[in-house]
mmCIF file of C-alpha atoms in Angstrom:
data_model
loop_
_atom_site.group_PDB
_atom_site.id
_atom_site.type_symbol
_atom_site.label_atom_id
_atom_site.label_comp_id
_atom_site.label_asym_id
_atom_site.label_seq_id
_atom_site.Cartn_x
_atom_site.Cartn_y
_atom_site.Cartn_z
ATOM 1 C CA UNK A 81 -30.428 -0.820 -35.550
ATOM 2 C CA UNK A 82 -27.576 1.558 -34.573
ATOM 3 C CA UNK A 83 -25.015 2.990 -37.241
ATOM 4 C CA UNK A 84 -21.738 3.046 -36.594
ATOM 5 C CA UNK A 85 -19.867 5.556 -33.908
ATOM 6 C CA UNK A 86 -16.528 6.774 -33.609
ATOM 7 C CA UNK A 87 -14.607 8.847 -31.317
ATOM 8 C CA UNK A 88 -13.710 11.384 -30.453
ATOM 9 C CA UNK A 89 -15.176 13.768 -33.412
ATOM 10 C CA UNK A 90 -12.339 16.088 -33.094
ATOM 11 C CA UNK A 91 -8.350 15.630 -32.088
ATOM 12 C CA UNK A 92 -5.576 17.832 -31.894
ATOM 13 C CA UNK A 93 -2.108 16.100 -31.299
ATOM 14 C CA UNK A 94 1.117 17.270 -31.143
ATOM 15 C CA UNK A 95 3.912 15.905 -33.655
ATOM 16 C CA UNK A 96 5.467 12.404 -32.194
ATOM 17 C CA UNK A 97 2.903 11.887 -30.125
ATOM 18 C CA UNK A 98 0.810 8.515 -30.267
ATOM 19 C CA UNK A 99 -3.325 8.467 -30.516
ATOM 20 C CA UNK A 100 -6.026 6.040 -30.390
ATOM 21 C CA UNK A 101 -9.294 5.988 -32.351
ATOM 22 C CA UNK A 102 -12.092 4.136 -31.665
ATOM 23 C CA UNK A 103 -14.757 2.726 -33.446
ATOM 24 C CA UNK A 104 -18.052 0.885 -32.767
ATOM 25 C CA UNK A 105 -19.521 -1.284 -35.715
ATOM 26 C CA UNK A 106 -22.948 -1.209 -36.964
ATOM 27 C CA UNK A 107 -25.420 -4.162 -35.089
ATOM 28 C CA UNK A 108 -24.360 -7.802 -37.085
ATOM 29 C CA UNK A 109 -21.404 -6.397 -38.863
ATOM 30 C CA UNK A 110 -18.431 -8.646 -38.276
ATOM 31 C CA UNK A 111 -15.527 -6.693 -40.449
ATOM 32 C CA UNK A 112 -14.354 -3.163 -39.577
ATOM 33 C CA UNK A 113 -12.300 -0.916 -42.280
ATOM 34 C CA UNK A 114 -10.171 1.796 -41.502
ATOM 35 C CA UNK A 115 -9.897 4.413 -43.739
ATOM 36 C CA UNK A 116 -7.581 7.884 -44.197
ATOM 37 C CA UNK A 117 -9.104 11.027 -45.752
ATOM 38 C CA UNK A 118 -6.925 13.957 -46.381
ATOM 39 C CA UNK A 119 -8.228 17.499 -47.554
ATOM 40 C CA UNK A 120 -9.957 17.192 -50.502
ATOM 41 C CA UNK A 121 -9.107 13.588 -51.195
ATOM 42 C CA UNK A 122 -10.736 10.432 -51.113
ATOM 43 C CA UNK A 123 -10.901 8.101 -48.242
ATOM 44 C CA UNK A 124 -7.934 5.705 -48.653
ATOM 45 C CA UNK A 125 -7.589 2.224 -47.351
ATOM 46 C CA UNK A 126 -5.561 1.979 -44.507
ATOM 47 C CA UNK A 127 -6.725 -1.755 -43.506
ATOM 48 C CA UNK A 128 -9.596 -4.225 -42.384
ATOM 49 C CA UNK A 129 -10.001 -6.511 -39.825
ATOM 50 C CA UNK A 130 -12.317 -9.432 -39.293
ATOM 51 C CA UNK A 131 -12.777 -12.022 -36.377
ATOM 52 C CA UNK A 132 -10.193 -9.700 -34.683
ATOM 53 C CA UNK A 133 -7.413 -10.662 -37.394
ATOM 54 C CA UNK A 134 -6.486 -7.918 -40.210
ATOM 55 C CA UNK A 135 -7.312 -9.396 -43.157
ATOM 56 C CA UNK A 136 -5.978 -6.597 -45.625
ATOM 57 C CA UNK A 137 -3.913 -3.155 -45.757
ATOM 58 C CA UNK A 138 -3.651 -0.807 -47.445
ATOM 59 C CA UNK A 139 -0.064 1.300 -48.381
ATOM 60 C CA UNK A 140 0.408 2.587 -44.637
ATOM 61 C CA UNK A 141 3.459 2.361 -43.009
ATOM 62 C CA UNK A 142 3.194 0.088 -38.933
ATOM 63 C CA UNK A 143 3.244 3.166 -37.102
ATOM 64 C CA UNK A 144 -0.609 2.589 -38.307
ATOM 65 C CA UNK A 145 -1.913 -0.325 -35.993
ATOM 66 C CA UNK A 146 -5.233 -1.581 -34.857
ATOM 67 C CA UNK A 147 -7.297 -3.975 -32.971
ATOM 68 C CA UNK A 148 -10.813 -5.526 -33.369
ATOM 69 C CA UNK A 149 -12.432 -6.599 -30.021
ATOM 70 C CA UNK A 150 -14.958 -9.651 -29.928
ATOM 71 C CA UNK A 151 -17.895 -7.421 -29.882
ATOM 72 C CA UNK A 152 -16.649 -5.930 -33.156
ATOM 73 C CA UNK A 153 -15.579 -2.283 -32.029
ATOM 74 C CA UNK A 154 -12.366 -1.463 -33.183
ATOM 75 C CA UNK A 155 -9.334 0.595 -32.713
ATOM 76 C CA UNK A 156 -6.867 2.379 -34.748
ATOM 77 C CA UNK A 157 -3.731 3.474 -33.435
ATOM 78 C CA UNK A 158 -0.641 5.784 -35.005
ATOM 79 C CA UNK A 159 2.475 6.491 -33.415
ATOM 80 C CA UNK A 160 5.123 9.100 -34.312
ATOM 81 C CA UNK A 161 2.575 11.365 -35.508
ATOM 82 C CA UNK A 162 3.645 13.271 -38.339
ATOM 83 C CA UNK A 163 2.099 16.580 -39.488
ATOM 84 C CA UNK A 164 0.928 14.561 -42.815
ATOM 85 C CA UNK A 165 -1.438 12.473 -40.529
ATOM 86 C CA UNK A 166 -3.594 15.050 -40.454
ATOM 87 C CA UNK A 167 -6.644 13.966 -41.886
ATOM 88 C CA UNK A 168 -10.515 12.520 -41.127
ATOM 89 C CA UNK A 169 -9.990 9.168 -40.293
ATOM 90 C CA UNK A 170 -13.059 7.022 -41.024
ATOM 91 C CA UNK A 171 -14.256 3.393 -39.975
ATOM 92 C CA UNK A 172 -16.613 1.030 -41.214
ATOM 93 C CA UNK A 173 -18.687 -1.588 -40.914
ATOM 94 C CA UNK A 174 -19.531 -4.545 -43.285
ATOM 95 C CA UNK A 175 -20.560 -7.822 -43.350
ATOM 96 C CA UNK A 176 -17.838 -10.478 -44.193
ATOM 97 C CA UNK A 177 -17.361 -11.744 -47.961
ATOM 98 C CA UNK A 178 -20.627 -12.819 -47.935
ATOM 99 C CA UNK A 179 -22.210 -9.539 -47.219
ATOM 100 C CA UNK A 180 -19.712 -8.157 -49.599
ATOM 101 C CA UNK A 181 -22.626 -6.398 -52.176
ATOM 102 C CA UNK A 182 -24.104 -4.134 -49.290
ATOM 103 C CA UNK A 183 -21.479 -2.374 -49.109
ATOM 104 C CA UNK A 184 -19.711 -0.600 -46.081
ATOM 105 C CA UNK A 185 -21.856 1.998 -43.082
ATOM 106 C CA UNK A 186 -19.726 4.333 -41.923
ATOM 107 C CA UNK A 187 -19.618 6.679 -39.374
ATOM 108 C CA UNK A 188 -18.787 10.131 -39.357
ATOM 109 C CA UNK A 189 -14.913 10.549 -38.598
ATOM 110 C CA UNK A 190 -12.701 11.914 -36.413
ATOM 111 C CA UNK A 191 -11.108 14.250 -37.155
ATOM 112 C CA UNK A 192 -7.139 14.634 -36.728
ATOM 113 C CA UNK A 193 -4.977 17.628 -36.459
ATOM 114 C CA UNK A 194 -1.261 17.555 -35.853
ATOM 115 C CA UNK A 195 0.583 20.067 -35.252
ATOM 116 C CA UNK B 43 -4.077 -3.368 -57.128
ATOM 117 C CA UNK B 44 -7.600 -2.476 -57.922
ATOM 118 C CA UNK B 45 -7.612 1.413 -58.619
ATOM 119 C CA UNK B 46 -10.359 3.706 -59.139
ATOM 120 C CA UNK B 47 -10.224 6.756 -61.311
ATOM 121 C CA UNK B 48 -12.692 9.799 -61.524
ATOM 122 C CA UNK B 49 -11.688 12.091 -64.040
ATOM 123 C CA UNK B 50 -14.379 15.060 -62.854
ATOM 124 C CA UNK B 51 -12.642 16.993 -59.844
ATOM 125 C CA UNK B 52 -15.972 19.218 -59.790
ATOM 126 C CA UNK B 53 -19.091 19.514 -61.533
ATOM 127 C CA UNK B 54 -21.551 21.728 -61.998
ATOM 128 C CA UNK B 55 -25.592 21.399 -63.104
ATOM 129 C CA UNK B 56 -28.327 23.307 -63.297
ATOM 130 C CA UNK B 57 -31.791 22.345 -60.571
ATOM 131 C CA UNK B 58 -34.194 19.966 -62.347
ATOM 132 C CA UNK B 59 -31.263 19.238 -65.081
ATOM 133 C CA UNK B 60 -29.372 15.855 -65.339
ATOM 134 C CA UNK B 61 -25.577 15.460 -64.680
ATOM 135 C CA UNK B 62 -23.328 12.368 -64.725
ATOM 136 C CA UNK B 63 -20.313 11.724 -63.161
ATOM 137 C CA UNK B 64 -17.357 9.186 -64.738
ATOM 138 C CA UNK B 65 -15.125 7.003 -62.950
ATOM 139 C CA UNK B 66 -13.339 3.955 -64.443
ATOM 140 C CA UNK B 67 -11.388 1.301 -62.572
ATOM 141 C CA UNK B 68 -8.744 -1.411 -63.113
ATOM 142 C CA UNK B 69 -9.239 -5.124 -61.656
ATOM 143 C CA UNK B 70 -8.216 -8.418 -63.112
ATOM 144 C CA UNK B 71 -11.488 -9.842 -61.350
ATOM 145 C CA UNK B 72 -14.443 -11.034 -62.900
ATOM 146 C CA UNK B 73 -16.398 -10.907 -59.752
ATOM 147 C CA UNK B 74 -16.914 -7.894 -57.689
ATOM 148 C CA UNK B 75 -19.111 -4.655 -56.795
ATOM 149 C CA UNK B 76 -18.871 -1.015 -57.410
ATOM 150 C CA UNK B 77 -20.624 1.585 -55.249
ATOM 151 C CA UNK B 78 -21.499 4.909 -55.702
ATOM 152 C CA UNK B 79 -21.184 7.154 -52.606
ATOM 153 C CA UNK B 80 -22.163 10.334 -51.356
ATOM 154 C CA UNK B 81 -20.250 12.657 -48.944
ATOM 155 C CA UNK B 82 -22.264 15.892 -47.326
ATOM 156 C CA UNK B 83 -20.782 18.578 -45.401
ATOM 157 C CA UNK B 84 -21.561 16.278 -42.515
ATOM 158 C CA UNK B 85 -19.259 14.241 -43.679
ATOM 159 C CA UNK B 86 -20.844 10.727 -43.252
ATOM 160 C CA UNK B 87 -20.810 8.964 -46.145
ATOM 161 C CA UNK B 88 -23.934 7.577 -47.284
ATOM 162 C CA UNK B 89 -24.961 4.971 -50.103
ATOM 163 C CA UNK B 90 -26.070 5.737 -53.237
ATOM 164 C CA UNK B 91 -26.285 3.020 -55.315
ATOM 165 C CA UNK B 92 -24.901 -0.515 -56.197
ATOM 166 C CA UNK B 93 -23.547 -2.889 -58.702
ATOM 167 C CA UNK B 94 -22.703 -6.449 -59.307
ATOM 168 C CA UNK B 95 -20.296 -7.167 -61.484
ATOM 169 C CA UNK B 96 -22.073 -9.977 -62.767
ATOM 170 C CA UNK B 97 -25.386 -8.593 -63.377
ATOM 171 C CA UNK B 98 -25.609 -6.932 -66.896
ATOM 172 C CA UNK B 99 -28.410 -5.017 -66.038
ATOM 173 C CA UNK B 100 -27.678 -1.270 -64.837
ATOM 174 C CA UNK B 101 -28.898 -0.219 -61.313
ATOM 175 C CA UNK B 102 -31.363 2.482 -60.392
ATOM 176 C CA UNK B 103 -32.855 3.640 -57.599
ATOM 177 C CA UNK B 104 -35.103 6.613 -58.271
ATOM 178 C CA UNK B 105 -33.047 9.487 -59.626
ATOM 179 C CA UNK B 106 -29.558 7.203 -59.399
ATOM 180 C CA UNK B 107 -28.871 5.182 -62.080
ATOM 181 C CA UNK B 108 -25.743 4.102 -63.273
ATOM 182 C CA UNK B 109 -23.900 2.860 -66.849
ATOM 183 C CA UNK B 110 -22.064 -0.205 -66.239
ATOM 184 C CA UNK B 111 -19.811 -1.154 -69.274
ATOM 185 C CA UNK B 112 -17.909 -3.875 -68.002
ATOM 186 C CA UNK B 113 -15.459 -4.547 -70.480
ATOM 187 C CA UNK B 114 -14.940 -0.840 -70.616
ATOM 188 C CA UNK B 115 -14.336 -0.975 -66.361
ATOM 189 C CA UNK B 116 -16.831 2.162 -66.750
ATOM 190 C CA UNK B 117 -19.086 2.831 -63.701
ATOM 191 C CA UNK B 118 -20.675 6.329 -64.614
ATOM 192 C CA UNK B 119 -23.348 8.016 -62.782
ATOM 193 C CA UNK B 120 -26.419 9.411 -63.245
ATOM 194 C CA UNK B 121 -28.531 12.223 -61.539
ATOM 195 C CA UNK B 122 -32.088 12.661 -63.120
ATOM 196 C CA UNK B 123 -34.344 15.972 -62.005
ATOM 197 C CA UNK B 124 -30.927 17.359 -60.062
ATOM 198 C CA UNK B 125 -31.867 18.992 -55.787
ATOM 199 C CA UNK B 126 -30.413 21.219 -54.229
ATOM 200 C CA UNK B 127 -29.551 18.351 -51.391
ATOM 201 C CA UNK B 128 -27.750 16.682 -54.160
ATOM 202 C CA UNK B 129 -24.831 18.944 -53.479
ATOM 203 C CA UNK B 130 -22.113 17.116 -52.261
ATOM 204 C CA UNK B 131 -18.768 15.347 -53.281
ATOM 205 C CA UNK B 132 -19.751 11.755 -54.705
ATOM 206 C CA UNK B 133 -17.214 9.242 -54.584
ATOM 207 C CA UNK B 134 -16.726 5.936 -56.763
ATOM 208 C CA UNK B 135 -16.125 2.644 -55.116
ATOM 209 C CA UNK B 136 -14.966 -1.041 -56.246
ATOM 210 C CA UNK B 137 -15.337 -3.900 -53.659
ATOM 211 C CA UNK B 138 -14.132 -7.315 -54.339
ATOM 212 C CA UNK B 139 -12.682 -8.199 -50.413
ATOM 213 C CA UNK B 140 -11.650 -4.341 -49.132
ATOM 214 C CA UNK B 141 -13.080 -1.381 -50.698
ATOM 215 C CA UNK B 142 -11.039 0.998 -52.731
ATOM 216 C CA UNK B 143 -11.961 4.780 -53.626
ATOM 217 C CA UNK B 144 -11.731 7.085 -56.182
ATOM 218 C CA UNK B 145 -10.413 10.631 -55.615
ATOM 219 C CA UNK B 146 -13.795 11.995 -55.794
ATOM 220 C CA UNK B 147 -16.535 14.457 -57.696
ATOM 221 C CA UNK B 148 -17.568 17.746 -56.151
ATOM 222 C CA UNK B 149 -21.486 18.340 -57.125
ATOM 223 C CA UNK B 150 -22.435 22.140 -57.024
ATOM 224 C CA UNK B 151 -26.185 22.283 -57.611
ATOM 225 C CA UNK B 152 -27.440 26.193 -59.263
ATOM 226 C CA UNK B 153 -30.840 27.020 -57.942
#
């Protein structure tokens, strides 16, 4: 059973630029969750897709898009990058409301720097 | 909106000693789960423990265990016979359709 994967690990980006993160969902899991982790913070929900549909957001402006892919990977996108997008930006995996109780597997990050 | 409050920026115990964390939430649901997870150095974050709402009975799983009072929305925390590799920031979760965090606990662990 593999986890979940994302990359790249580590980005730097210039301010205004646009970048693209990918993700690839644990074996089975259907639903893929974006989340935004600043410095000392925790992860905050930036939104959720299932069946390639986003089925929730968080309080993130649409410079912060994504895509889920029939084979569940996943993409976030930003545009306009602003220096406050810095952060480690983290997916996950899940099972649909069903599977809600088991909680999310998440992979390790990337992380973004913006400068 | 479901929020999720941890009140314990850092904390601090002793090897072999107990600690528990806090965290309370706010939901109008009756039906949901709370999570309690775990966030190394490495950064993955990995699953500690789990809750149903409905389920009055308190979860464990060997040195985890946790004090659900619902009516209270209290989700607290326990670490029993504390490890070094306990060290870590520990972060509360509620789930009812996406999952929402709290702003976490940093765990220092004293040999």
């Amino acid at each position: 059973e593999t986890g979940v994967t994302q990359s790249p690990t580590h980005l730097i980006k210039t301010r205004g630029q646009q970048v693209t993160l990918r993700c690839s969902s644990q074996s089975g899991h259907n639903t893929v969750s974006w989340y935004q982790q600043a410095l000392g913070q925790g992860p905050q929900f930036i939104f959720q897709y299932y069946r390639e549909e986003e089925n929730g957001r968080g309080n993130f402006p649409p410079r912060f898009s994504g895509l889920q892919f029939p084979n569940y990977s996943s993409e976030l996108n930003v545009n306009a990058l602003e220096l406050d997008d810095s952060a480690l930006y983290l997916c996950a995996s899940s099972l649909a409301w069903q599977g809600v109780g088991y909680g999310y597997t998440f992979g390790s990050g990337t992380r973004l720097t913006v400068v | 909106a479901q929020t999720v409050t941890q009140s314990q920026p850092e904390m601090s115990v002793q090897e072999a000693e107990t600690v528990t964390l806090s965290c309370t939430y706010d939901t109008s649901e009756s039906d949901y789960y709370l999570f309690w997870y775990k966030q190394p150095p490495s950064r993955q974050m990995i699953l500690v423990i789990r809750q149903e709402a409905y389920k009055q009975q308190n979860a464990t799983e060997n040195r985890f265990s946790v004090n659900f009072q619902k009516a209270a929305k209290s989700f607290s925390l326990k670490i029993s016979d504390s490890q070094l590799g306990d060290a870590a920031m520990y972060f509360c979760a509620y789930r009812r359709n996406d999952m929402r965090f709290g702003a976490g606990t940093r765990l220092t662990v004293k040999p």
